[in-house]
Amino acid sequence: MMITDADGFTRAFMEKIGNPLGGALPTPQDPYTK
Amino acid sequence: MNRSVGSQQSVVPSGLPVLPGNGFKDPTKTDFKKRHIFDVSNGITVTHDPAAEAPKGPISAVEPPKMMPKSEVSVAPVQPAWVAFDRKVLRFDCYFKESVHESRLENYRIRKCVLYYYLEDDSMHVSEPKCENSGIPQARQRPARRAHRRETSPLPLRSLRSARALLATRRAGCPGCRTPAPTVHRPPRVCQGERKGTVFLKRHRVPKPDGGFYGVGDLTAAARVEKGASGGCWPTRERRRGEREREGGREGEAACAAVRARGCARHGRSERHRDALPPPLLLARRSASRSTSTRA
């Protein structure tokens, strides 16, 4: 399970407790699904 | 100050609590008539409640209630987590890679999920939003129950620090398995690592970094892995042994050259067959062992 992004409240909360989150990671697309 | 209680107007001496048994009748009292309460005045029923009448004495005779002095020690109010973090949920967007074994048309699927972390009791659950016409069974909700680390203790928030690292350092990758974040192709391990914390990831490092194709030099090690049934993880010990044999033995070089020259689809750059057993090595070894046995 790869965590890629978080919402604003989560980012604010994580920053408040000392674990600031970075930028969002792109979610890869499987080449088989169109 | 004496108080009269009860229907018989017993007198409670001062200093005693107003409880049954503490009241005493006045022996000098001779008038025992009851007061007239209900009356009719000009055709209208009225009441004369003695308790509702104003006290006859001066107002200052009533003792004011005594308040306890306020303590000077200030105690900071501490709220429990289930009160302070009530209905506060962290939301993470995530995905996992699902291997597809029953179809030749696809090898894996990327399934997007939403991870909810409940702060009130340190629990979480993963939900998968519904995808229209996806054809994936149970696409609405994935495990919609709260995951716990063990039966009793929930997963603490510090276990999600790897997520922070993944978000912060894209190239450094997961701190446990040291796999680059965008190209993680081992979802079960990463998934279990996320659930059980970084200790699991530190314990089960995945030395295969990119999850890509096996090189020619890895064929020997791949054969040993397949032969030894090593549970899918790429063992470092077997890899080193394969490298040593590849460097020193002609057998490995010949097999690798044969594979390179043949260029078949099985050992080509196809991710589907990356875990496949390369037969030329085994065939070469079997033939070599047969030749040595026949010579002997």
Tab-separated table of C-alpha atoms in Angstrom, chain B residues 48-286:
chain	number	residue	atom	x	y	z
B	48	HIS	CA	-52.724	30.159	53.472
B	49	ASP	CA	-49.485	28.264	53.285
B	50	PRO	CA	-47.319	29.111	56.253
B	51	ALA	CA	-44.203	27.963	54.460
B	52	ALA	CA	-44.832	30.397	51.611
B	53	GLU	CA	-45.210	33.355	53.896
B	54	ALA	CA	-42.373	35.745	54.298
B	55	PRO	CA	-40.290	35.372	57.406
B	56	LYS	CA	-41.378	37.675	60.134
B	57	GLY	CA	-37.951	38.289	61.470
B	58	PRO	CA	-35.407	40.630	59.973
B	59	ILE	CA	-33.735	39.597	56.766
B	60	SER	CA	-30.320	39.786	58.304
B	61	ALA	CA	-31.242	36.926	60.610
B	62	VAL	CA	-31.016	34.494	57.683
B	63	GLU	CA	-27.548	33.049	57.547
B	64	PRO	CA	-25.957	33.316	54.150
B	65	PRO	CA	-24.604	30.074	52.744
B	66	LYS	CA	-20.922	29.568	53.228
B	67	MET	CA	-18.837	28.866	50.142
B	68	MET	CA	-15.651	26.882	50.207
B	69	PRO	CA	-12.606	28.962	49.329
B	70	LYS	CA	-11.360	28.397	45.787
B	71	SER	CA	-8.151	26.461	45.562
B	72	GLU	CA	-5.206	28.370	44.205
B	73	VAL	CA	-3.698	25.394	42.415
B	74	SER	CA	-4.674	25.565	38.766
B	75	VAL	CA	-5.203	22.214	37.118
B	76	ALA	CA	-4.966	22.154	33.344
B	77	PRO	CA	-7.975	20.412	31.862
B	78	VAL	CA	-6.909	17.223	30.113
B	79	GLN	CA	-9.342	15.671	27.736
B	80	PRO	CA	-9.168	12.034	26.780
B	81	ALA	CA	-8.421	11.160	23.198
B	82	TRP	CA	-11.942	10.023	22.500
B	83	VAL	CA	-13.144	13.500	23.457
B	84	ALA	CA	-10.343	15.634	22.015
B	85	PHE	CA	-10.195	13.763	18.703
B	86	ASP	CA	-13.849	12.969	18.400
B	87	ARG	CA	-14.892	12.575	14.745
B	88	LYS	CA	-11.469	13.631	13.516
B	89	VAL	CA	-10.206	11.387	10.779
B	90	LEU	CA	-7.044	11.601	8.714
B	91	ARG	CA	-7.456	10.778	5.070
B	92	PHE	CA	-4.661	9.446	2.910
B	93	ASP	CA	-4.859	8.654	-0.757
B	94	CYS	CA	-3.034	5.472	-1.588
B	95	TYR	CA	-2.846	2.689	-4.106
B	96	PHE	CA	-1.678	-0.874	-4.275
B	97	LYS	CA	-0.642	-3.133	-7.047
B	98	GLU	CA	-2.665	-6.260	-7.494
B	99	SER	CA	-1.130	-9.113	-9.388
B	100	VAL	CA	-3.324	-10.772	-11.975
B	101	HIS	CA	-2.633	-14.450	-12.439
B	102	GLU	CA	-5.772	-15.580	-14.204
B	103	SER	CA	-5.423	-13.441	-17.305
B	104	ARG	CA	-2.828	-13.296	-20.030
B	105	LEU	CA	-3.855	-9.870	-21.132
B	106	GLU	CA	-2.670	-8.123	-18.024
B	107	ASN	CA	-0.126	-8.710	-15.332
B	108	TYR	CA	-1.147	-6.300	-12.616
B	109	ARG	CA	-3.683	-3.679	-11.777
B	110	ILE	CA	-3.305	-0.401	-9.984
B	111	ARG	CA	-6.117	-0.027	-7.495
B	112	LYS	CA	-6.601	3.298	-5.813
B	113	CYS	CA	-7.782	3.355	-2.247
B	114	VAL	CA	-8.417	5.787	0.552
B	115	LEU	CA	-6.961	5.152	3.965
B	116	TYR	CA	-8.871	6.576	6.911
B	117	TYR	CA	-7.081	6.926	10.228
B	118	TYR	CA	-9.311	7.502	13.226
B	119	LEU	CA	-7.563	9.607	15.829
B	120	GLU	CA	-9.980	8.828	18.605
B	121	ASP	CA	-8.922	5.211	18.944
B	122	ASP	CA	-5.871	4.939	16.646
B	123	SER	CA	-7.602	2.660	14.227
B	124	MET	CA	-7.884	2.736	10.483
B	125	HIS	CA	-9.656	1.230	7.591
B	126	VAL	CA	-9.049	1.179	3.876
B	127	SER	CA	-11.807	1.953	1.466
B	128	GLU	CA	-11.777	1.614	-2.274
B	129	PRO	CA	-14.028	3.990	-4.155
B	130	LYS	CA	-16.333	2.471	-6.682
B	131	CYS	CA	-15.123	2.453	-10.264
B	132	GLU	CA	-17.830	2.256	-12.866
B	133	ASN	CA	-17.599	-0.631	-15.309
B	134	SER	CA	-14.319	-1.742	-13.878
B	135	GLY	CA	-15.289	-5.384	-13.733
B	136	ILE	CA	-13.467	-5.789	-10.468
B	137	PRO	CA	-15.458	-7.682	-7.884
B	138	GLN	CA	-16.119	-5.890	-4.622
B	139	ALA	CA	-14.999	-2.613	-6.025
B	140	ARG	CA	-17.144	-0.525	-3.744
B	141	GLN	CA	-15.572	-1.128	-0.428
B	142	ARG	CA	-12.437	-2.938	0.383
B	143	PRO	CA	-11.952	-4.033	3.977
B	144	ALA	CA	-14.266	-1.586	5.629
B	145	ARG	CA	-13.305	-2.525	9.099
B	146	ARG	CA	-10.732	-1.016	11.332
B	147	ALA	CA	-7.343	-2.647	11.171
B	148	HIS	CA	-5.435	-3.279	14.331
B	149	ARG	CA	-1.851	-4.175	14.790
B	150	ARG	CA	-2.781	-7.032	17.050
B	151	GLU	CA	-5.986	-8.187	18.584
B	152	THR	CA	-6.042	-5.485	21.207
B	153	SER	CA	-3.552	-2.774	20.390
B	154	PRO	CA	-4.364	-0.548	17.451
B	155	LEU	CA	-1.877	0.716	14.942
B	156	PRO	CA	-0.265	3.899	16.210
B	157	LEU	CA	0.117	6.946	14.074
B	158	ARG	CA	3.877	6.731	14.187
B	159	SER	CA	3.652	3.717	11.945
B	160	LEU	CA	2.675	6.064	9.176
B	161	ARG	CA	5.992	7.843	9.312
B	162	SER	CA	7.092	5.771	6.394
B	163	ALA	CA	4.289	7.417	4.503
B	164	ARG	CA	5.754	10.755	5.397
B	165	ALA	CA	9.120	9.622	4.144
B	166	LEU	CA	7.542	8.368	0.976
B	167	LEU	CA	5.846	11.671	0.421
B	168	ALA	CA	8.859	13.756	1.331
B	169	THR	CA	11.617	11.923	-0.474
B	170	ARG	CA	10.454	10.520	-3.704
B	171	ARG	CA	13.737	9.068	-4.795
B	172	ALA	CA	14.855	7.750	-1.450
B	173	GLY	CA	11.854	5.496	-1.316
B	174	CYS	CA	10.563	3.439	1.499
B	175	PRO	CA	12.869	3.509	4.533
B	176	GLY	CA	12.235	-0.119	5.321
B	177	CYS	CA	12.758	-1.910	2.061
B	178	ARG	CA	14.670	0.944	0.372
B	179	THR	CA	12.578	0.558	-2.673
B	180	PRO	CA	12.013	3.665	-4.772
B	181	ALA	CA	8.547	4.877	-4.119
B	182	PRO	CA	7.164	5.309	-7.638
B	183	THR	CA	8.276	1.914	-8.827
B	184	VAL	CA	7.332	-0.370	-5.999
B	185	HIS	CA	6.101	-3.599	-7.454
B	186	ARG	CA	5.799	-5.639	-4.344
B	187	PRO	CA	2.521	-4.569	-2.812
B	188	PRO	CA	2.132	-7.346	-0.256
B	189	ARG	CA	5.383	-6.538	1.427
B	190	VAL	CA	4.863	-2.845	1.417
B	191	CYS	CA	1.292	-3.305	2.529
B	192	GLN	CA	2.253	-5.474	5.441
B	193	GLY	CA	5.012	-3.094	6.288
B	194	GLU	CA	2.602	-0.236	6.419
B	195	ARG	CA	0.312	-2.150	8.674
B	196	LYS	CA	2.839	-3.645	10.978
B	197	GLY	CA	5.176	-0.723	11.082
B	198	THR	CA	8.643	-0.076	9.893
B	199	VAL	CA	10.078	-2.903	11.964
B	200	PHE	CA	8.591	-5.369	9.544
B	201	LEU	CA	10.134	-3.553	6.615
B	202	LYS	CA	13.513	-3.436	8.293
B	203	ARG	CA	13.279	-7.126	8.961
B	204	HIS	CA	12.212	-8.047	5.431
B	205	ARG	CA	14.285	-5.961	3.118
B	206	VAL	CA	13.703	-6.465	-0.526
B	207	PRO	CA	17.103	-6.289	-2.159
B	208	LYS	CA	15.636	-6.211	-5.636
B	209	PRO	CA	15.369	-2.463	-5.916
B	210	ASP	CA	13.492	-1.619	-9.030
B	211	GLY	CA	11.307	-4.648	-9.471
B	212	GLY	CA	12.143	-4.586	-13.135
B	213	PHE	CA	13.507	-7.255	-15.376
B	214	TYR	CA	16.060	-9.764	-14.403
B	215	GLY	CA	19.409	-9.235	-15.958
B	216	VAL	CA	21.465	-11.913	-17.573
B	217	GLY	CA	23.669	-12.098	-14.530
B	218	ASP	CA	20.701	-12.914	-12.336
B	219	LEU	CA	19.746	-16.029	-14.220
B	220	THR	CA	21.846	-18.312	-12.087
B	221	ALA	CA	20.453	-16.872	-8.922
B	222	ALA	CA	16.967	-17.060	-10.363
B	223	ALA	CA	17.479	-20.731	-11.057
B	224	ARG	CA	18.568	-21.317	-7.508
B	225	VAL	CA	15.647	-19.374	-6.180
B	226	GLU	CA	13.256	-21.419	-8.244
B	227	LYS	CA	14.953	-24.613	-7.273
B	228	GLY	CA	15.056	-23.812	-3.615
B	229	ALA	CA	11.484	-22.448	-3.494
B	230	SER	CA	12.437	-19.402	-1.562
B	231	GLY	CA	9.002	-17.914	-1.207
B	232	GLY	CA	9.270	-15.203	-3.810
B	233	CYS	CA	11.714	-12.926	-2.018
B	234	TRP	CA	14.970	-12.316	-3.726
B	235	PRO	CA	17.553	-13.697	-1.333
B	236	THR	CA	20.826	-11.881	-1.087
B	237	ARG	CA	22.745	-15.009	-0.221
B	238	GLU	CA	21.603	-16.823	-3.323
B	239	ARG	CA	22.288	-13.789	-5.409
B	240	ARG	CA	25.850	-13.530	-4.187
B	241	ARG	CA	26.384	-17.200	-4.750
B	242	GLY	CA	25.076	-16.817	-8.263
B	243	GLU	CA	27.386	-13.908	-8.889
B	244	ARG	CA	30.347	-15.920	-7.708
B	245	GLU	CA	29.462	-18.790	-9.971
B	246	ARG	CA	28.863	-16.456	-12.844
B	247	GLU	CA	32.239	-14.868	-12.411
B	248	GLY	CA	34.193	-18.080	-11.966
B	249	GLY	CA	32.371	-20.815	-13.803
B	250	ARG	CA	32.152	-21.311	-17.525
B	251	GLU	CA	28.854	-23.047	-17.150
B	252	GLY	CA	27.041	-19.935	-16.178
B	253	GLU	CA	28.661	-17.883	-18.889
B	254	ALA	CA	27.757	-20.415	-21.531
B	255	ALA	CA	24.183	-20.565	-20.377
B	256	CYS	CA	23.866	-16.820	-20.237
B	257	ALA	CA	25.394	-16.522	-23.703
B	258	ALA	CA	22.954	-19.099	-24.989
B	259	VAL	CA	20.052	-17.180	-23.543
B	260	ARG	CA	21.376	-13.930	-24.892
B	261	ALA	CA	21.842	-15.389	-28.343
B	262	ARG	CA	18.528	-17.125	-28.397
B	263	GLY	CA	16.546	-14.077	-27.320
B	264	CYS	CA	13.371	-15.983	-26.811
B	265	ALA	CA	10.221	-14.365	-25.584
B	266	ARG	CA	10.385	-16.224	-22.331
B	267	HIS	CA	13.591	-14.548	-21.270
B	268	GLY	CA	13.162	-11.357	-23.157
B	269	ARG	CA	12.275	-8.055	-21.640
B	270	SER	CA	8.884	-9.168	-20.552
B	271	GLU	CA	7.792	-8.457	-17.067
B	272	ARG	CA	5.308	-11.283	-17.111
B	273	HIS	CA	8.040	-13.871	-17.273
B	274	ARG	CA	10.456	-12.199	-14.984
B	275	ASP	CA	9.815	-14.773	-12.297
B	276	ALA	CA	10.002	-17.646	-14.707
B	277	LEU	CA	12.605	-20.296	-14.305
B	278	PRO	CA	15.327	-20.074	-16.927
B	279	PRO	CA	15.626	-23.646	-18.162
B	280	PRO	CA	18.946	-23.376	-20.031
B	281	LEU	CA	20.919	-23.257	-16.838
B	282	LEU	CA	19.250	-26.293	-15.399
B	283	LEU	CA	19.586	-28.145	-18.670
B	284	ALA	CA	23.241	-27.251	-18.859
B	285	ARG	CA	23.827	-28.404	-15.308
B	286	ARG	CA	21.957	-31.637	-15.826
